[in-house]
CSV table of C-alpha atoms in Angstrom, one decimal:
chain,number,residue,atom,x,y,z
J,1,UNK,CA,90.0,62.8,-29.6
J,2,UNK,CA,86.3,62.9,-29.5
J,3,UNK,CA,84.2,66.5,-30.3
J,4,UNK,CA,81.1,67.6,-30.8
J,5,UNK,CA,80.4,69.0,-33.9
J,6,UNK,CA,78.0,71.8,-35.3
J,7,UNK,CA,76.5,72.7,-38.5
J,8,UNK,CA,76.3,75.5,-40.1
J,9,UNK,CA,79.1,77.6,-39.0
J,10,UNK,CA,77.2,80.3,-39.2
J,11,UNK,CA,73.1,80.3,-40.8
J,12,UNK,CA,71.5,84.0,-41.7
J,13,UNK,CA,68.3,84.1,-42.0
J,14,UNK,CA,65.2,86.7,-42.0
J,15,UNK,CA,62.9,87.2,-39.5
J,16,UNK,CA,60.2,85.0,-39.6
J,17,UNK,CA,61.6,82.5,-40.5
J,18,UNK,CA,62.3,78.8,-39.0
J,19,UNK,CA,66.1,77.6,-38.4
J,20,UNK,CA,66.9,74.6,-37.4
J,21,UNK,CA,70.6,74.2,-36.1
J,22,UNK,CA,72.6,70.8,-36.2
J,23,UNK,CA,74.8,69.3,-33.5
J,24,UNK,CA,76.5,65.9,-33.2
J,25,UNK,CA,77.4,65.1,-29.5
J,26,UNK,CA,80.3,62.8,-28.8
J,27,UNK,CA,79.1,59.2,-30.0
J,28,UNK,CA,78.9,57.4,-26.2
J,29,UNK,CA,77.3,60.6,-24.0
J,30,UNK,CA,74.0,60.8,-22.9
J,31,UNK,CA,73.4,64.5,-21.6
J,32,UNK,CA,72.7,67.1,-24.0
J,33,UNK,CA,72.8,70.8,-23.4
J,34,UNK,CA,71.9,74.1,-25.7
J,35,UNK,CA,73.7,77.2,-24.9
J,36,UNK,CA,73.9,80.4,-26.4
J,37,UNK,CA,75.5,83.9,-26.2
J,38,UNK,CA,74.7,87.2,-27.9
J,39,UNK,CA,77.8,89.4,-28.5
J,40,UNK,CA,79.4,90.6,-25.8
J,41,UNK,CA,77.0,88.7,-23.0
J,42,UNK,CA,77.8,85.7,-20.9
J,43,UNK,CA,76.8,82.3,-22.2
J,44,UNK,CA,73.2,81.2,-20.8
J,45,UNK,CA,71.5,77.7,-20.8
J,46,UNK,CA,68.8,77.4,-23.1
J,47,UNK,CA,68.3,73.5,-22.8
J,48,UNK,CA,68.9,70.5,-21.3
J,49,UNK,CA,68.4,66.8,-22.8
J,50,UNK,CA,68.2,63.4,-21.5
J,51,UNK,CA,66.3,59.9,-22.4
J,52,UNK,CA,64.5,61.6,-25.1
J,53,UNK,CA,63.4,64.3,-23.5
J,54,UNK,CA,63.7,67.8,-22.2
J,55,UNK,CA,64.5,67.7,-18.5
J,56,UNK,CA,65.2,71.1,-17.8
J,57,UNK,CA,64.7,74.9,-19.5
J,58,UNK,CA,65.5,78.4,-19.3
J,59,UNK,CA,63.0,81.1,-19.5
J,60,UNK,CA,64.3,81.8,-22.7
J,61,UNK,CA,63.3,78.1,-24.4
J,62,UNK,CA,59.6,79.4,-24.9
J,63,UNK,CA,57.1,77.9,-27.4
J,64,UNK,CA,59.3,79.1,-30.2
J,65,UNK,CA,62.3,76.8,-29.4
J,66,UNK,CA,62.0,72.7,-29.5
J,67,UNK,CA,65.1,70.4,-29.4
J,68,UNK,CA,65.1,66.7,-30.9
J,69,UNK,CA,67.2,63.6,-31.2
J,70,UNK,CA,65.9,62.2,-34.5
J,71,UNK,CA,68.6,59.5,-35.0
J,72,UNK,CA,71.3,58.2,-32.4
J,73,UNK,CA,73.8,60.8,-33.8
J,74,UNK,CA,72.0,64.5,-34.0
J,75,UNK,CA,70.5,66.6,-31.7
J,76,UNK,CA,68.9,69.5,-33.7
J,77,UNK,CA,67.4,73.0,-32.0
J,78,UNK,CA,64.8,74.6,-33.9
J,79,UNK,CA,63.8,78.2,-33.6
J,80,UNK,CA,60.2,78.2,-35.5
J,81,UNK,CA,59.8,82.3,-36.0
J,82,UNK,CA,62.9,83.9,-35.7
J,83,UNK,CA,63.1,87.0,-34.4
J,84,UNK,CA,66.3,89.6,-34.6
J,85,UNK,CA,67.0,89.4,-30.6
J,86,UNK,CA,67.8,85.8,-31.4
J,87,UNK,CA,70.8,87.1,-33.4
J,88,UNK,CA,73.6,85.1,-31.4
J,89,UNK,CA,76.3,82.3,-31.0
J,90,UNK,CA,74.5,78.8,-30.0
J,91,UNK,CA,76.5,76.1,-28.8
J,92,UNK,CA,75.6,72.6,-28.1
J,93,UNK,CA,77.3,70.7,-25.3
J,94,UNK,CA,77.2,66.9,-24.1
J,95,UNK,CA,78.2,65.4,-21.2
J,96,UNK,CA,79.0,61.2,-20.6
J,97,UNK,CA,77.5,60.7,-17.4
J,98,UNK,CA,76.3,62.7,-14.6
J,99,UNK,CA,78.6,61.6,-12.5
J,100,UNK,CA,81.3,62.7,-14.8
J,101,UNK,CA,79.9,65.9,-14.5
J,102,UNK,CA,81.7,67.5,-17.3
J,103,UNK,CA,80.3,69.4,-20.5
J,104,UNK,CA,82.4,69.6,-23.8
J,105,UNK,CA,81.3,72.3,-26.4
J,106,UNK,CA,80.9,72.5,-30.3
J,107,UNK,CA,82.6,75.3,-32.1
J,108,UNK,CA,79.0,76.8,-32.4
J,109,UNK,CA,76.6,78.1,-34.7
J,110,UNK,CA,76.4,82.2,-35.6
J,111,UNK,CA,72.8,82.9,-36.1
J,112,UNK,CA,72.2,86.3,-37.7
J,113,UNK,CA,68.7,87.1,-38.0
J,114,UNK,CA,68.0,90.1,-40.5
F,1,UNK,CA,68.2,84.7,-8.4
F,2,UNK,CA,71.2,81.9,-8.7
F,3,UNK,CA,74.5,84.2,-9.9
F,4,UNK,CA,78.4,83.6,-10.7
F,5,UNK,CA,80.1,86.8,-11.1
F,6,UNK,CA,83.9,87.5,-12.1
F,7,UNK,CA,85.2,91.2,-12.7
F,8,UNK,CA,85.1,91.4,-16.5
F,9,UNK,CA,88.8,93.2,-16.8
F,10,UNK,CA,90.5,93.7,-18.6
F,11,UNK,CA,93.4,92.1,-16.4
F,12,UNK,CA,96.8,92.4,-18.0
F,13,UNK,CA,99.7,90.6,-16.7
F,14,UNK,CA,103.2,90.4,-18.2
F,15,UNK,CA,104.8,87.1,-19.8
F,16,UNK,CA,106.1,85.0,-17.3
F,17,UNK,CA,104.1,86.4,-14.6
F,18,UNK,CA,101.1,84.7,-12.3
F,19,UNK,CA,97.6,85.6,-13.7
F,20,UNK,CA,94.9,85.1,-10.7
F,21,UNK,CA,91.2,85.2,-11.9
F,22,UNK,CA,88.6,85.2,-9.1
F,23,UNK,CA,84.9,84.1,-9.4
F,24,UNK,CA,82.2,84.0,-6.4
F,25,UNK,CA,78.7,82.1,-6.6
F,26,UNK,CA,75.2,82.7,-4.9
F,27,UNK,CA,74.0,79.3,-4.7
F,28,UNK,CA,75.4,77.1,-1.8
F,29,UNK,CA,74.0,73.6,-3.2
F,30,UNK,CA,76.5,74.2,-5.9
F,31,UNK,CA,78.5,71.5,-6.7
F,32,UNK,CA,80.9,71.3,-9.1
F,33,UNK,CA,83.0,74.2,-10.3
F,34,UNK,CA,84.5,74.9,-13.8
F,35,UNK,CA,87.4,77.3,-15.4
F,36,UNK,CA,86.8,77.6,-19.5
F,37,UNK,CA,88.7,79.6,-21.8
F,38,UNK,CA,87.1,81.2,-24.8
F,39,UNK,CA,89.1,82.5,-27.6
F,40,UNK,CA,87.2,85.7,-29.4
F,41,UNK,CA,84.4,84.3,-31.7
F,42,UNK,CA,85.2,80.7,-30.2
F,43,UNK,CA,83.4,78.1,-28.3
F,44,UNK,CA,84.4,77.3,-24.4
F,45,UNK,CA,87.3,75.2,-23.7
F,46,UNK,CA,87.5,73.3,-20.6
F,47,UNK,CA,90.5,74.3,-18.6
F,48,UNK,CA,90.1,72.9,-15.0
F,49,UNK,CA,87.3,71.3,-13.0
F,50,UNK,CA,87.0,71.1,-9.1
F,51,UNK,CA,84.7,69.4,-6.9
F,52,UNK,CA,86.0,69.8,-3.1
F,53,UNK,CA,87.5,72.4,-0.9
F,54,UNK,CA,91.2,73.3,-1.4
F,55,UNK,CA,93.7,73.6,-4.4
F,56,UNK,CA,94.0,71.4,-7.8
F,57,UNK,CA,97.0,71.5,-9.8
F,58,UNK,CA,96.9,70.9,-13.8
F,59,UNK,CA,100.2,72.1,-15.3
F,60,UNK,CA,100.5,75.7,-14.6
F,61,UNK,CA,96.8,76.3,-13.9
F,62,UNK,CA,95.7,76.0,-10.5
F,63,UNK,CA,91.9,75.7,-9.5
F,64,UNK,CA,91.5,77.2,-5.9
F,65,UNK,CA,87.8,76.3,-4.0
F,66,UNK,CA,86.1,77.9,-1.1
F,67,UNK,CA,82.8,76.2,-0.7
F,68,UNK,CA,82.2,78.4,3.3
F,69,UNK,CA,83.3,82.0,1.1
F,70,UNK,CA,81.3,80.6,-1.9
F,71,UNK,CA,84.5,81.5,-4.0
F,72,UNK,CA,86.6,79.4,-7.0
F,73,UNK,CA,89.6,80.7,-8.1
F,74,UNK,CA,92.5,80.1,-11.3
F,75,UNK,CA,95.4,80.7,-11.1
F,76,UNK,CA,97.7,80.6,-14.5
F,77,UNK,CA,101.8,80.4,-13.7
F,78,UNK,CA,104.4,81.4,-16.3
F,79,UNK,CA,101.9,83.5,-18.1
F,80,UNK,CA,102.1,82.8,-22.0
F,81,UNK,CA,101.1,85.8,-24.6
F,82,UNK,CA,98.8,82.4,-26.0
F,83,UNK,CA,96.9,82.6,-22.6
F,84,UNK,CA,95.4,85.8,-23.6
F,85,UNK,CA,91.3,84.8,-23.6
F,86,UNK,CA,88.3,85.6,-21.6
F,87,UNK,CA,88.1,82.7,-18.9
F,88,UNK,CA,85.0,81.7,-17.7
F,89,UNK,CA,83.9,80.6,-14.5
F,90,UNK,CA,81.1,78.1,-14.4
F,91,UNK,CA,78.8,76.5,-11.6
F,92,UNK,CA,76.7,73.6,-11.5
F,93,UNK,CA,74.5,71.5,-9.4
F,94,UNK,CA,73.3,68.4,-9.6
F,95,UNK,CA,70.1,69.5,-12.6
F,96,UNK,CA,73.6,69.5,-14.8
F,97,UNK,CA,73.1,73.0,-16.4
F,98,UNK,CA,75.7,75.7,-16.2
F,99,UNK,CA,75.4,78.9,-14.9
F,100,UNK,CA,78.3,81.4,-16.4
F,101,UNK,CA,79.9,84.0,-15.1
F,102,UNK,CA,80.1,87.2,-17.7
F,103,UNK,CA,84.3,86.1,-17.9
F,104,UNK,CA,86.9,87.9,-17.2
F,105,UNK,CA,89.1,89.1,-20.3
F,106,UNK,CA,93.3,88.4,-19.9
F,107,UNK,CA,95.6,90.3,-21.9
F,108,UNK,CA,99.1,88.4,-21.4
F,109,UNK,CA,101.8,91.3,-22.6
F,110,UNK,CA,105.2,90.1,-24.3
C-alpha cells in the first residue's frame, strides 16, 4: 500500500539554526499539507500545497518557514532560524484529489531545538 | 475563530464494551468530517470519513453526522484493549486544510 514517508525520524538541532525536513507524498497526489504538534497540543495546519505553490497558510508559517517541491517526489519544509518553541512533531500529509477529500499522514519528524 | 472540540478524557471503557467519542464544530460551511487515531508518539491514522447527515458503518466503527447540531460522532463496538489511542476529530472545507480537535484519549480495560 502506498505511504508517505518522512525523513529524519527525528533532527536536533540548536537554535539558530536552519532545518530542513524531508517528505515523500504518495507518488500520484497532488495536495500537499504540513502539520505539526507540540507535546501534548492538538495538531495545527502549518501549510498547504498545490501546482507549485502555497495556496493557503497558518499564522504560524511566517517568514521563517518556506515549503518546496524540488523534484516530482519531495516536498521539503524549511525552518531558516530555529527557535526552541518550534520544538515539535511535523507531519506532512497528501491528498489525491480534492474531490477525494482525504489526507494520509507520514510517521513525522521530532524536531528538538536546543 | 473556526473550532472542533472533543472532551479530552480520559474515557475508559471495558473490553467488549461500546466506546462513544463525541466532537462538535463552529464552522457551518464545513464539509467533510474525519475520525483519526493516534497512537502515543505516532502520526494520525485515518479511521472513518463522512460527508452527509446520518450514520456510516466501517466494521465496528460507526461515524454518526449532525450537520443542523454541528456534531460528528464515533462510535467503536466490541471494544479491543488495541483500540486504546487518542482519536481525533477533524473538519474541513473546501480550502482542504484540517482543523483538529485536541482528541479525546481511550483507555480500553481487559
Amino acid at each position: 500500500e502506498p505511504e508517505v514517508t518522512q525523513t529524519p525520524s527525528h533532527q536536533v538541532t540548536q537554535m539558530g539554526q536552519e532545518v530542513i525536513l524531508r517528505c515523500v507524498p504518495i507518488s500520484n497526489h497532488l495536495y500537499f499539507y504540513w502539520y505539526r504538534q507540540i507535546l501534548g497540543q492538538k495538531v495545527e495546519f502549518l501549510v498547504s500545497f498545490y501546482n507549485n505553490e502555497i495556496s493557503e497558510k497558518s499564522e504560524i508559517f511566517d517568514d521563517q518557514f518556506s515549503v518546496e517541491r524540488p523534484d516530482g517526489s519531495n516536498f521539503t519544509l524549511k525552518i531558516r532560524s530555529t527557535k526552541l518553541e518550534d520544538s515539535a512533531m511535523y507531519f506532512c500529509a497528501s491528498m489525491g484529489t480534492r474531490g477525494e477529500n482525504t489526507q494520509y499522514f507520514g510517521p513525522g519528524t521530532r524536531l528538538t531545538v536546543l | 475563530q473556526k473550532e472542533v472540540e472533543q472532551n479530552s478524557g480520559p474515557l475508559s471503557v471495558p473490553e467488549g464494551a461500546i466506546a462513544s467519542l463525541n466532537c462538535t464544530y463552529s464552522d457551518r460551511v464545513s464539509q467533510s468530517f474525519f475520525w483519526y487515531r493516534q497512537y502515543s508518539g505516532k502520526s494520525p491514522e485515518l479511521i472513518m470519513s463522512i460527508y452527509s447527515n446520518g450514520d456510516k458503518e466501517d466494521g465496528r466503527f460507526t461515524a454518526q453526522l449532525n450537520k443542523a447540531s454541528q456534531y460528528v460522532s464515533l462510535l467503536i463496538r466490541d471494544s479491543q484493549p488495541s483500540d486504546s489511542a487518542t482519536y481525533l476529530c477533524a473538519v474541513t472545507n473546501q480550502g482542504g486544510k484540517l482543523i483538529f480537535g485536541q482528541g479525546t484519549e481511550l483507555s480500553v480495560k481487559p
